[in-house]
Amino acid sequence: MSVAATRRLTTAQALVRFLAAQYTERDGVRHRLIAGTWGIFGHGNVAGLGQALVEYREAMPYHQGRNEQAMVHAAVGHARQLDRLSAQAVTTSIGPGATNLVTGAALATINRLPVLLLPGDYFASHAADPLLQQLEHPVEADMSVNDALRPVSRYFDRINRPEALLASALKAMRVLTDPAETGAVTLALPQDVQAEAYDWPEEFFADRIWRVRRPAPDPAELADAVQLIRSAARPLIVAGGGVHHSEAEGALKTLVDATGIPVASTQAGKGALRHDHPADLGGIGHTGTAVSDELARTADLVIGVGTRYSDFTTASGTLFQHPDVRFLNLNITAFDAHKLAAGTLVCDARAGLTALAEALPGHRVDAAYETEYRAGKARWEETVDAVFRADDDGAVPTQTQVLGALDAVVGDEDVVINAAGSLPGDLHKLWRARSPRQYHLEYGYSCMGYEIPAALGVQQAAPGTPVWALVGDGTYLMNPTEIVTAVQENLPVKLVLVQNHGYASIGGLSESVGAERFGTDYRHRVADGSFTGAPLPVDLAANAASLGMDVLRARTVRELREALVTARAATRPTCVYVETAPPSADLPAEAWWDVPVAEVSAREAATGARKAYERAVADRRHHL
């Protein structure tokens, strides 16, 4: 009997070799599953994964990060740009390096985006115990800080013996490539096991293809869905991120062109239809357009495609007000499909939309309904034109005029990235998405500090594409360090740094709930303890320049337009810095968002806000 061939390698070496041989395939197109590894080394991974990555650097590209959370954001940006068909790994040391992964892991899992986390861990042998940076638990000796990653991971394992990797690595790849289960995957790696040698079967290192499924709809569910659509007078599609993940934009357009059903989009779904399509109504919900939210209130059938229905989308349960409204949810996960007591179509988005189009020959909404929503769309476009327009080119621009200037510069292929602050609301309402990948908003976790590292991941996934990170002063101060990485890797990302001297978004929310903008301005503290003095003498443009970026300061609308044109053509990391004026006109929310207000208070601002809150919450519905 022949002996199976083996290869003697350390656990870390075997893992790197294994990861380099994994591929995804969908629709006959193959992608490398783990396209590269981000890392910051410490004593928990330098002798294991660090040694393996240098030994196999031709097989596994390595990217040096500056902040562990930011490395996860970069990997998430990469995965989203490539429709979840390719991912990146992130390795850190034991201790604070590992715990810094938690925020990024939560972001990845909430947004259903794949990332592989490889944090160092304690000695499996307990030979050296406690280690530097090891968390000791008095009654659970097998607990480490990496256990904090369990609730934010879709799969977690601690590799306490080399041979345990054989089964666990395959399970990890399955989750990363499963469109219904994907998210953060964590393999915690005790540092002694990383360096331990084992005779690995050669089959472990063979090229392996993970086919990403497109499950078709169940015939009975499809028949029910068709009946719901045919019986609806005012149907509305809510396009979520699943449309993009499935590359279903073409199938959505085919269905909409045939039926005339209008489309509103979540933050993750914006761009599912091109902005100038007559049925594209823009964003929906608290940060949605007037036309989308007006139709949502009167829709008798809401067709959710690839959306998880966050509270921003549903206006905290107050948006869909038709007395007989019904829901039909097309989603690859049954968990999301069953939300709002909906009729379900559990399948791939492209497969489901294609099946619906084929099952609805000749069906079209009433002409009066099309006329109504097209007129609403035209009115909203006039609103967008008005807030984008600057009548005085020599004036300091408002934030919406910054977006208008950028709108005039970008091409169809550009990618615009944002995540937190007041910009997401303005972008969701106003941005005119020209292509499926142009609008990149991380709003599942709305994580400050996401934008700059995510731009790096997108730029790696799409070389030659102009990639813009739109960053407010608050989010910039939280996580600017990956600018250094962009310089080191020669990634020509474009940073638009908007200075408004504080947390503008949360400041407005604070005022609306009776907290009077307390603690939201970046200003000197004055005698009464408030922060209402002069702006702090902080020069963020100089800071960006000190980290290696080319910086263009724009003081007026004219200078801003010129700077954006220059930045778009730049071949190295470039920052456009602009200080904005207060908005010249209010652009109020078109729908409510539930932020509970103090039920009792001695302050008039809070008691007034509570009365408004009670009026709004009375409109909440439980869809059963």
Coordinates of C-alpha atoms in Angstrom, one line a residue:
M1 CA 0.0 0.0 0.0
S2 CA 1.4 3.4 -1.0
V3 CA 2.0 6.1 1.6
A4 CA 0.2 9.4 1.0
A5 CA 2.6 12.2 0.2
T6 CA 3.2 14.8 3.0
R7 CA 5.0 18.0 3.4
R8 CA 6.6 19.0 6.7
L9 CA 5.8 22.7 7.4
T10 CA 4.9 24.8 10.4
T11 CA 1.2 25.5 11.0
A12 CA 1.7 29.1 9.9
Q13 CA 3.5 28.0 6.7
A14 CA 0.8 25.5 5.9
L15 CA -1.9 28.1 6.4
V16 CA -0.3 30.6 4.1
R17 CA 0.3 27.9 1.4
F18 CA -3.3 26.7 1.8
L19 CA -4.8 30.2 1.5
A20 CA -2.7 30.9 -1.6
A21 CA -4.4 27.9 -3.4
Q22 CA -8.1 28.9 -2.7
Y23 CA -10.3 30.3 -5.5
T24 CA -13.9 31.3 -6.0
E25 CA -15.9 30.8 -9.1
R26 CA -19.3 32.3 -10.2
D27 CA -20.8 32.3 -13.6
G28 CA -17.6 30.7 -14.9
V29 CA -15.3 33.5 -13.7
R30 CA -12.6 32.6 -11.3
H31 CA -11.1 34.8 -8.6
R32 CA -8.4 34.3 -6.0
L33 CA -10.2 34.0 -2.7
I34 CA -7.5 35.4 -0.4
A35 CA -5.9 38.1 -2.5
G36 CA -3.4 39.2 0.1
T37 CA -2.7 39.6 3.8
W38 CA -2.6 42.8 5.9
G39 CA -0.5 42.6 9.0
I40 CA 1.0 44.3 12.0
F41 CA 3.5 42.1 13.7
G42 CA 4.2 41.6 17.4
H43 CA 5.4 38.8 19.6
G44 CA 2.2 36.9 18.9
N45 CA 2.6 36.5 15.2
V46 CA 6.0 37.6 14.0
A47 CA 7.8 34.3 14.4
G48 CA 4.8 32.3 13.1
L49 CA 2.8 34.0 10.4
G50 CA 5.5 36.7 9.9
Q51 CA 8.1 34.1 9.1
A52 CA 5.6 32.2 6.8
L53 CA 4.6 35.3 4.9
V54 CA 8.2 36.2 4.1
E55 CA 9.0 32.7 3.1
Y56 CA 6.1 32.5 0.7
R57 CA 5.9 36.2 -0.2
E58 CA 5.7 35.4 -3.9
A59 CA 2.5 33.3 -3.3
M60 CA 0.8 35.6 -0.8
P61 CA 1.0 39.4 -1.2
Y62 CA 1.6 41.2 2.1
H63 CA 0.4 44.8 3.0
Q64 CA 1.8 46.6 6.0
G65 CA -0.9 48.4 8.0
R66 CA -0.7 51.0 10.8
N67 CA -3.9 50.3 12.7
E68 CA -5.5 46.9 13.2
Q69 CA -9.1 48.1 12.8
A70 CA -8.1 50.0 9.7
M71 CA -6.6 46.9 8.1
V72 CA -10.0 45.2 8.5
H73 CA -11.7 48.2 6.9
A74 CA -9.3 48.0 4.0
A75 CA -10.1 44.3 3.5
V76 CA -13.8 45.0 3.7
G77 CA -13.5 47.7 1.0
H78 CA -11.6 45.3 -1.2
A79 CA -14.3 42.5 -0.8
R80 CA -17.2 44.9 -1.5
Q81 CA -15.6 46.2 -4.6
L82 CA -15.2 42.7 -5.9
D83 CA -18.8 41.6 -5.1
R84 CA -17.6 39.3 -2.2
L85 CA -15.8 37.0 -4.6
S86 CA -12.4 37.9 -3.3
A87 CA -11.3 38.7 0.3
Q88 CA -8.2 39.6 2.2
A89 CA -6.7 38.2 5.5
V90 CA -5.6 40.3 8.5
T91 CA -3.0 39.1 11.0
T92 CA -2.2 40.7 14.3
S93 CA -0.4 40.0 17.5
I94 CA -1.9 38.8 20.8
G95 CA -3.4 41.5 23.1
P96 CA -4.4 45.0 21.9
G97 CA -3.6 44.1 18.3
A98 CA -6.2 41.3 18.5
T99 CA -8.9 43.4 20.4
N100 CA -8.5 46.2 17.8
L101 CA -10.0 43.8 15.3
V102 CA -13.4 43.7 17.0
T103 CA -14.9 46.9 15.5
G104 CA -13.8 45.9 12.0
A105 CA -15.1 42.4 12.5
A106 CA -18.5 43.8 13.6
L107 CA -18.6 46.0 10.5
A108 CA -17.8 43.1 8.2
T109 CA -20.4 40.8 9.7
I110 CA -23.2 43.4 9.8
N111 CA -22.6 44.3 6.2
R112 CA -22.3 40.6 5.1
L113 CA -18.8 41.1 3.8
P114 CA -16.0 38.5 4.0
V115 CA -12.8 39.0 5.8
L116 CA -10.4 36.5 7.3
L117 CA -8.9 37.4 10.8
L118 CA -5.8 35.7 12.0
P119 CA -5.0 37.0 15.5
G120 CA -2.2 35.6 17.6
D121 CA -3.2 33.9 20.9
Y122 CA -1.7 32.5 24.1
F123 CA 0.5 29.4 24.2
A124 CA -1.7 26.3 23.7
S125 CA 0.7 24.3 25.8
H126 CA 0.5 26.9 28.6
A127 CA 4.3 26.5 28.9
A128 CA 4.7 30.2 29.3
D129 CA 1.8 31.4 31.3
P130 CA 0.7 34.2 31.7
L131 CA 2.2 35.8 28.6
L132 CA 2.8 39.4 28.0
Q133 CA -0.6 40.9 27.0
Q134 CA -2.5 37.7 28.0
L135 CA -5.8 38.0 29.7
E136 CA -6.1 35.6 32.6
H137 CA -9.5 34.3 33.7
P138 CA -9.6 32.7 37.2
V139 CA -12.0 29.8 36.2
E140 CA -11.7 29.6 32.4
A141 CA -8.1 28.9 31.4
D142 CA -8.9 28.5 27.8
M143 CA -10.3 32.1 27.5
S144 CA -8.3 34.8 25.8
V145 CA -9.0 38.3 24.5
N146 CA -9.8 36.7 21.1
D147 CA -13.0 35.4 22.6
A148 CA -14.3 38.9 22.2
L149 CA -14.3 38.2 18.5
R150 CA -16.8 35.3 18.8
P151 CA -20.1 37.3 18.7
V152 CA -18.9 39.4 15.8
S153 CA -17.6 36.5 13.7
R154 CA -19.6 34.2 11.5
Y155 CA -17.1 31.4 12.2
F156 CA -14.6 31.2 15.0
D157 CA -12.0 28.6 16.0
R158 CA -8.9 28.4 18.0
I159 CA -6.3 26.2 16.4
N160 CA -4.8 24.4 19.5
R161 CA -3.0 21.7 17.5
P162 CA -1.6 21.8 14.0
E163 CA -3.8 19.1 12.6
A164 CA -6.9 20.9 13.8
L165 CA -6.2 23.4 10.9
L166 CA -7.1 20.7 8.3
A167 CA -10.8 20.7 9.1
S168 CA -11.1 24.3 10.4
A169 CA -9.5 25.9 7.4
L170 CA -12.0 24.3 5.1
K171 CA -14.9 25.3 7.3
A172 CA -13.6 28.9 7.3
M173 CA -13.4 29.0 3.5
R174 CA -16.9 27.6 3.3
V175 CA -18.3 30.5 5.4
L176 CA -16.3 33.1 3.6
T177 CA -17.7 32.0 0.2
D178 CA -21.3 31.3 1.3
P179 CA -23.4 34.3 0.2
A180 CA -26.0 33.6 2.9
E181 CA -23.5 33.2 5.7
T182 CA -20.5 35.3 5.0
G183 CA -18.9 37.9 7.3
A184 CA -15.9 38.0 9.5
V185 CA -14.2 34.6 10.0
T186 CA -11.7 34.2 12.8
L187 CA -9.0 31.6 13.2
A188 CA -7.2 32.4 16.5
L189 CA -3.6 31.1 16.3
P190 CA -1.7 30.2 19.5
Q191 CA 1.8 31.4 18.9
D192 CA 3.5 28.1 19.9
V193 CA 1.2 26.2 17.5
Q194 CA 2.0 28.7 14.7
A195 CA 5.7 27.7 14.9
E196 CA 5.1 23.9 15.4
A197 CA 5.9 21.6 12.5
Y198 CA 3.6 18.9 11.2
D199 CA 3.5 16.4 8.2
W200 CA 0.7 17.9 6.1
P201 CA -1.0 15.9 3.4
E202 CA -0.2 17.3 0.0
E203 CA -3.9 17.4 -0.9
F204 CA -4.3 20.2 1.6
F205 CA -2.3 22.5 -0.7
A206 CA -4.0 21.6 -4.0
D207 CA -5.9 24.3 -5.8
R208 CA -9.4 24.4 -4.6
I209 CA -12.4 26.1 -6.2
W210 CA -15.3 27.3 -4.1
R211 CA -18.3 27.8 -6.3
V212 CA -20.5 30.7 -5.2
R213 CA -24.1 29.5 -5.7
R214 CA -27.0 31.2 -7.3
P215 CA -29.9 29.4 -5.8
A216 CA -33.1 29.7 -7.8
P217 CA -36.5 30.5 -6.3
D218 CA -38.8 27.8 -5.1
P219 CA -41.6 27.4 -7.7
A220 CA -44.4 27.8 -5.1
E221 CA -42.8 30.9 -3.6
L222 CA -42.3 32.3 -7.1
A223 CA -46.0 31.7 -7.9
D224 CA -47.1 33.5 -4.7
A225 CA -44.7 36.4 -5.5
V226 CA -46.1 36.8 -9.0
Q227 CA -49.7 36.9 -7.6
L228 CA -48.7 39.6 -5.1
I229 CA -47.2 41.7 -7.8
R230 CA -50.1 41.3 -10.2
S231 CA -52.6 42.3 -7.5
A232 CA -50.7 45.4 -6.4
A233 CA -51.7 48.9 -7.6
R234 CA -48.8 50.8 -6.1
P235 CA -45.8 48.5 -5.8
L236 CA -42.4 49.8 -4.8
I237 CA -39.0 48.0 -5.0
V238 CA -36.5 48.6 -2.2
A239 CA -33.1 47.7 -3.6
G240 CA -30.5 46.7 -1.0
G241 CA -26.8 45.7 -1.1
G242 CA -27.7 42.2 -2.1
V243 CA -28.5 43.5 -5.6
H244 CA -24.8 44.6 -5.9
H245 CA -23.4 41.5 -4.2
S246 CA -25.2 39.3 -6.7
E247 CA -24.3 41.5 -9.7
A248 CA -28.1 41.7 -10.3
E249 CA -28.3 45.3 -11.6
G250 CA -29.0 44.2 -15.1
A251 CA -31.7 41.8 -14.0
L252 CA -33.3 44.6 -11.9
K253 CA -33.3 46.9 -14.9
T254 CA -34.9 44.3 -17.1
L255 CA -37.7 43.8 -14.6
V256 CA -38.3 47.5 -14.1
D257 CA -38.2 48.3 -17.8
A258 CA -40.8 45.6 -18.4
T259 CA -43.1 46.4 -15.4
G260 CA -42.6 50.1 -14.7
I261 CA -42.2 49.3 -10.9
P262 CA -40.2 52.2 -9.3
V263 CA -37.1 51.6 -7.3
A264 CA -35.9 53.2 -4.1
S265 CA -32.6 52.3 -2.6
T266 CA -31.0 51.8 0.7
Q267 CA -27.5 53.1 1.4
A268 CA -26.0 49.8 0.4
G269 CA -28.2 49.5 -2.6
K270 CA -27.9 52.9 -4.2
G271 CA -26.7 52.6 -7.8
A272 CA -28.7 49.5 -8.4
L273 CA -30.2 51.6 -11.1
R274 CA -28.4 54.4 -12.8
H275 CA -29.5 57.8 -11.4
D276 CA -31.1 58.9 -14.6
H277 CA -33.2 55.8 -15.1
P278 CA -36.9 57.1 -15.1
A279 CA -37.8 54.6 -12.4
D280 CA -34.9 55.3 -10.0
L281 CA -36.2 57.4 -7.1
G282 CA -33.0 57.6 -5.1
G283 CA -32.6 56.8 -1.4
I284 CA -35.4 55.7 0.9
G285 CA -36.1 56.2 4.6
H286 CA -34.8 58.7 7.1
T287 CA -32.1 59.9 4.6
G288 CA -34.2 59.3 1.6
T289 CA -35.6 61.5 -1.1
A290 CA -39.0 63.2 -1.0
V291 CA -40.3 61.2 -3.9
S292 CA -39.1 57.8 -2.5
D293 CA -40.6 58.4 0.9
E294 CA -43.9 59.8 -0.5
L295 CA -44.4 56.7 -2.5
A296 CA -43.3 54.4 0.4
R297 CA -46.1 55.9 2.5
T298 CA -48.7 54.9 -0.1
A299 CA -47.2 51.7 -1.5
D300 CA -49.6 48.7 -1.2
L301 CA -46.7 46.3 -1.9
V302 CA -43.1 46.8 -0.9
I303 CA -40.7 44.4 -2.7
G304 CA -37.4 44.2 -0.8
V305 CA -34.5 42.9 -2.8
G306 CA -31.3 42.1 -0.9
T307 CA -32.1 44.4 2.1
R308 CA -32.0 43.8 5.8
Y309 CA -34.5 46.6 6.5
S310 CA -32.5 48.7 9.0
D311 CA -34.3 51.4 11.0
F312 CA -33.0 54.1 8.6
T313 CA -34.8 52.3 5.8
T314 CA -38.1 51.8 7.6
A315 CA -38.0 55.1 9.4
S316 CA -38.1 53.1 12.6
G317 CA -41.3 51.4 11.5
T318 CA -43.2 54.6 10.5
L319 CA -42.6 54.8 6.8
F320 CA -44.9 52.2 5.2
Q321 CA -48.4 53.6 6.1
H322 CA -50.8 52.1 3.5
P323 CA -53.5 50.4 5.6
D324 CA -53.2 47.2 3.6
V325 CA -49.5 47.3 2.8
R326 CA -47.9 43.9 2.1
F327 CA -44.2 42.9 1.8
L328 CA -42.4 40.6 -0.6
N329 CA -38.8 40.0 0.3
L330 CA -36.3 38.5 -2.2
N331 CA -33.2 37.6 -0.2
I332 CA -30.6 34.9 -0.2
T333 CA -31.0 34.5 3.6
A334 CA -34.3 33.3 5.0
F335 CA -33.5 35.4 8.1
D336 CA -33.8 38.6 6.2
A337 CA -36.5 37.4 3.8
H338 CA -39.0 36.8 6.6
K339 CA -38.7 40.3 8.1
L340 CA -41.9 42.4 8.3
A341 CA -44.0 39.3 8.0
A342 CA -43.3 39.3 4.3
G343 CA -44.0 36.8 1.6
T344 CA -40.7 35.3 0.8
L345 CA -38.5 34.5 -2.2
V346 CA -35.4 32.9 -0.7
C347 CA -32.9 32.9 -3.6
D348 CA -30.1 34.7 -5.3
A349 CA -31.0 38.2 -6.3
R350 CA -30.2 37.9 -10.0
A351 CA -31.9 34.5 -10.2
G352 CA -35.0 35.8 -8.4
L353 CA -35.3 39.0 -10.4
T354 CA -34.8 37.1 -13.7
A355 CA -37.5 34.6 -12.7
L356 CA -39.9 37.4 -11.8
A357 CA -39.4 39.1 -15.1
E358 CA -40.0 35.9 -17.0
A359 CA -43.1 35.2 -15.0
L360 CA -44.7 38.6 -15.5
P361 CA -45.1 38.9 -19.3
G362 CA -47.2 41.9 -20.3
H363 CA -47.6 43.1 -16.7
R364 CA -47.2 46.8 -16.1
V365 CA -48.2 49.3 -13.5
D366 CA -50.9 51.8 -14.3
A367 CA -49.8 54.7 -16.5
A368 CA -51.1 57.2 -13.9
Y369 CA -48.8 55.7 -11.3
E370 CA -45.8 56.0 -13.6
T371 CA -46.7 59.6 -14.4
E372 CA -46.9 60.3 -10.6
Y373 CA -43.6 59.0 -9.6
R374 CA -41.8 60.5 -12.7
A375 CA -43.1 63.9 -11.8
G376 CA -41.9 63.4 -8.2
K377 CA -38.5 62.4 -9.5
A378 CA -38.4 65.6 -11.7
R379 CA -39.2 67.8 -8.7
W380 CA -36.5 66.1 -6.6
E381 CA -33.9 66.7 -9.4
E382 CA -34.7 70.4 -9.2
T383 CA -34.0 70.2 -5.5
V384 CA -30.7 68.6 -6.1
D385 CA -29.8 71.2 -8.7
A386 CA -30.6 74.0 -6.3
V387 CA -28.5 72.7 -3.4
F388 CA -25.6 71.8 -5.7
R389 CA -25.6 75.2 -7.4
A390 CA -23.2 77.9 -6.2
D391 CA -24.2 81.4 -7.5
D392 CA -21.0 82.9 -6.2
D393 CA -17.8 81.1 -7.3
G394 CA -15.8 83.2 -4.8
A395 CA -17.9 82.1 -1.8
V396 CA -17.0 79.5 0.8
P397 CA -18.8 76.3 -0.3
T398 CA -21.4 74.6 1.8
Q399 CA -21.1 70.8 2.2
T400 CA -23.8 70.2 -0.4
Q401 CA -21.9 72.5 -2.8
V402 CA -18.8 70.3 -2.2
L403 CA -20.8 67.4 -3.4
G404 CA -22.1 69.3 -6.3
A405 CA -18.5 70.2 -7.3
L406 CA -17.5 66.6 -7.0
D407 CA -20.5 65.5 -9.0
A408 CA -19.4 67.7 -11.9
V409 CA -15.9 66.1 -11.9
V410 CA -16.3 62.3 -11.4
G411 CA -16.7 59.9 -14.3
D412 CA -18.8 56.8 -14.5
E413 CA -16.0 54.6 -13.2
D414 CA -15.1 56.7 -10.1
V415 CA -15.8 55.2 -6.6
V416 CA -17.0 57.5 -3.8
I417 CA -16.6 56.2 -0.3
N418 CA -18.1 57.4 3.0
A419 CA -19.4 56.0 6.2
A420 CA -20.3 58.4 9.0
G421 CA -21.2 62.0 10.0
S422 CA -23.5 64.3 8.1
L423 CA -22.2 63.3 4.7
P424 CA -24.1 60.0 4.4
G425 CA -27.5 61.8 4.7
D426 CA -26.5 64.3 2.0
L427 CA -25.1 61.6 -0.2
H428 CA -28.1 59.3 0.1
K429 CA -30.4 62.1 -0.8
L430 CA -28.4 63.9 -3.5
W431 CA -25.7 61.7 -5.1
R432 CA -26.3 60.8 -8.7
A433 CA -24.8 57.3 -9.0
R434 CA -23.6 56.6 -12.5
S435 CA -22.6 53.0 -12.1
P436 CA -23.1 50.0 -9.8
R437 CA -19.8 50.4 -7.9
Q438 CA -19.6 54.2 -7.7
Y439 CA -21.6 54.7 -4.5
H440 CA -19.7 53.0 -1.6
L441 CA -21.4 53.9 1.7
E442 CA -20.7 51.7 4.8
Y443 CA -23.9 52.4 6.7
G444 CA -24.6 49.0 8.4
Y445 CA -22.2 50.0 11.2
S446 CA -21.7 53.6 10.1
C447 CA -18.1 53.4 11.4
M448 CA -16.1 56.6 11.8
G449 CA -12.6 56.0 10.4
Y450 CA -13.7 53.6 7.7
E451 CA -13.3 55.8 4.7
I452 CA -9.5 56.2 4.3
P453 CA -8.6 52.5 4.8
A454 CA -11.5 51.3 2.7
A455 CA -10.3 53.5 -0.1
L456 CA -7.0 51.6 0.0
G457 CA -8.8 48.3 -0.3
V458 CA -11.0 49.5 -3.2
Q459 CA -7.9 50.9 -5.0
Q460 CA -6.1 47.6 -4.7
A461 CA -9.2 45.8 -6.1
A462 CA -9.6 48.3 -8.9
P463 CA -6.2 49.6 -10.1
G464 CA -6.5 52.7 -12.3
T465 CA -10.0 53.6 -11.0
P466 CA -10.3 57.1 -9.3
V467 CA -11.2 56.4 -5.7
W468 CA -12.5 59.2 -3.5
A469 CA -12.7 59.0 0.3
L470 CA -15.0 61.7 1.6
V471 CA -14.1 62.4 5.2
G472 CA -15.3 64.9 7.8
D473 CA -13.0 66.4 10.4
G474 CA -14.4 64.1 13.1
T475 CA -13.8 60.8 11.3
Y476 CA -10.4 62.0 10.0
L477 CA -9.2 62.6 13.6
M478 CA -10.2 59.0 14.5
N479 CA -8.2 57.2 11.9
P480 CA -5.9 59.0 9.5
T481 CA -2.9 56.7 9.8
E482 CA -3.5 54.6 6.7
I483 CA -2.5 57.7 4.6
V484 CA 1.0 56.5 5.4
T485 CA 0.1 53.0 3.9
A486 CA -1.3 54.7 0.8
V487 CA 2.0 56.5 0.3
Q488 CA 4.0 53.4 1.0
E489 CA 2.0 51.3 -1.5
N490 CA 1.7 54.1 -4.0
L491 CA -2.1 54.0 -4.0
P492 CA -3.4 57.2 -5.6
V493 CA -6.5 57.6 -3.5
K494 CA -8.2 61.0 -3.4
L495 CA -9.2 62.4 0.0
V496 CA -11.8 65.1 0.2
L497 CA -11.3 66.4 3.8
V498 CA -14.3 68.6 4.9
Q499 CA -13.6 70.8 7.9
N500 CA -16.7 72.0 9.8
H501 CA -15.2 72.1 13.3
G502 CA -17.1 69.4 15.0
Y503 CA -19.5 66.4 14.9
A504 CA -22.0 68.1 12.6
S505 CA -24.4 65.2 12.2
I506 CA -24.6 64.2 15.9
G507 CA -24.7 67.9 16.8
G508 CA -27.9 68.3 14.8
L509 CA -29.3 65.2 16.3
S510 CA -28.3 66.4 19.8
E511 CA -30.2 69.6 19.2
S512 CA -33.3 67.8 18.0
V513 CA -33.5 65.5 21.1
G514 CA -32.9 68.3 23.7
A515 CA -29.2 67.7 24.3
E516 CA -28.4 71.2 22.9
R517 CA -25.4 70.2 20.9
F518 CA -23.5 69.5 24.1
G519 CA -20.0 68.0 23.4
T520 CA -20.2 68.1 19.6
D521 CA -18.1 71.1 18.7
Y522 CA -14.4 71.2 18.2
R523 CA -13.9 74.4 20.1
H524 CA -12.2 75.8 23.2
R525 CA -13.9 75.2 26.5
V526 CA -15.3 78.4 28.0
A527 CA -16.0 79.4 31.6
D528 CA -19.3 77.5 32.0
G529 CA -17.7 74.3 30.8
S530 CA -19.3 74.3 27.4
F531 CA -17.4 74.1 24.1
T532 CA -18.6 77.2 22.5
G533 CA -15.5 79.2 22.2
A534 CA -13.3 79.8 19.1
P535 CA -12.4 76.9 16.9
L536 CA -9.3 74.9 17.9
P537 CA -6.1 75.9 16.1
V538 CA -5.9 72.5 14.4
D539 CA -4.6 72.3 10.8
L540 CA -5.8 69.0 9.4
A541 CA -4.4 69.8 5.9
A542 CA -0.9 70.2 7.4
N543 CA -1.4 66.9 9.2
A544 CA -2.3 65.1 6.0
A545 CA 0.7 66.6 4.3
S546 CA 3.0 65.5 7.2
L547 CA 1.8 61.9 6.5
G548 CA 2.9 62.1 2.9
M549 CA -0.1 63.3 0.9
D550 CA -0.1 66.0 -1.7
V551 CA -2.5 68.6 -0.3
L552 CA -4.6 71.1 -2.2
R553 CA -6.3 73.8 -0.1
A554 CA -9.6 75.1 -1.5
R555 CA -11.1 78.2 0.1
T556 CA -13.8 79.0 -2.5
V557 CA -16.1 77.2 -4.8
R558 CA -13.9 78.0 -7.8
E559 CA -10.7 76.8 -6.0
L560 CA -12.6 73.6 -5.0
R561 CA -13.5 72.8 -8.5
E562 CA -10.0 73.3 -9.7
A563 CA -8.5 71.2 -6.9
L564 CA -10.9 68.3 -7.6
V565 CA -9.9 68.2 -11.2
T566 CA -6.2 68.2 -10.2
A567 CA -6.8 65.5 -7.6
R568 CA -8.6 63.2 -10.1
A569 CA -5.7 63.3 -12.4
A570 CA -3.1 62.8 -9.7
T571 CA -1.0 59.7 -9.7
R572 CA -0.2 59.7 -6.0
P573 CA -2.2 60.1 -2.8
T574 CA -3.8 63.5 -2.9
C575 CA -6.0 65.5 -0.4
V576 CA -8.4 68.3 -1.2
Y577 CA -9.0 70.2 2.0
V578 CA -12.0 72.5 2.3
E579 CA -13.5 74.4 5.2
T580 CA -17.3 74.6 4.7
A581 CA -19.9 77.3 5.4
P582 CA -23.1 76.5 7.2
P583 CA -25.8 75.2 4.9
S584 CA -27.5 78.0 3.0
A585 CA -30.8 76.2 3.0
D586 CA -32.2 73.4 5.2
L587 CA -32.5 69.9 3.7
P588 CA -34.7 68.3 6.3
A589 CA -35.2 64.6 6.8
E590 CA -38.1 63.2 4.8
A591 CA -38.9 60.5 7.3
W592 CA -38.5 60.0 11.1
W593 CA -35.8 58.1 13.0
D594 CA -36.3 56.8 16.5
V595 CA -33.8 58.2 19.0
P596 CA -35.5 58.0 22.4
V597 CA -35.8 61.4 24.2
A598 CA -35.7 61.9 28.0
E599 CA -39.1 61.3 29.4
V600 CA -38.6 63.8 32.1
S601 CA -36.2 66.8 32.3
A602 CA -35.8 70.2 33.9
R603 CA -34.6 71.7 30.6
E604 CA -37.1 73.2 28.2
A605 CA -35.2 71.9 25.1
A606 CA -35.6 68.3 26.3
T607 CA -39.3 68.6 27.3
G608 CA -40.1 70.1 23.9
A609 CA -38.2 67.4 22.1
R610 CA -40.1 64.8 24.1
K611 CA -43.5 66.1 22.9
A612 CA -42.3 65.9 19.3
Y613 CA -41.0 62.4 19.9
E614 CA -44.4 61.2 21.3
R615 CA -46.2 62.6 18.3
A616 CA -43.8 60.8 15.9
V617 CA -43.7 57.4 17.7
A618 CA -47.5 57.2 17.5
D619 CA -47.1 56.5 13.8
R620 CA -45.1 53.3 14.3
R621 CA -46.7 50.2 12.9
H622 CA -46.0 46.5 13.6
H623 CA -46.3 44.7 10.3
L624 CA -47.7 41.3 11.1

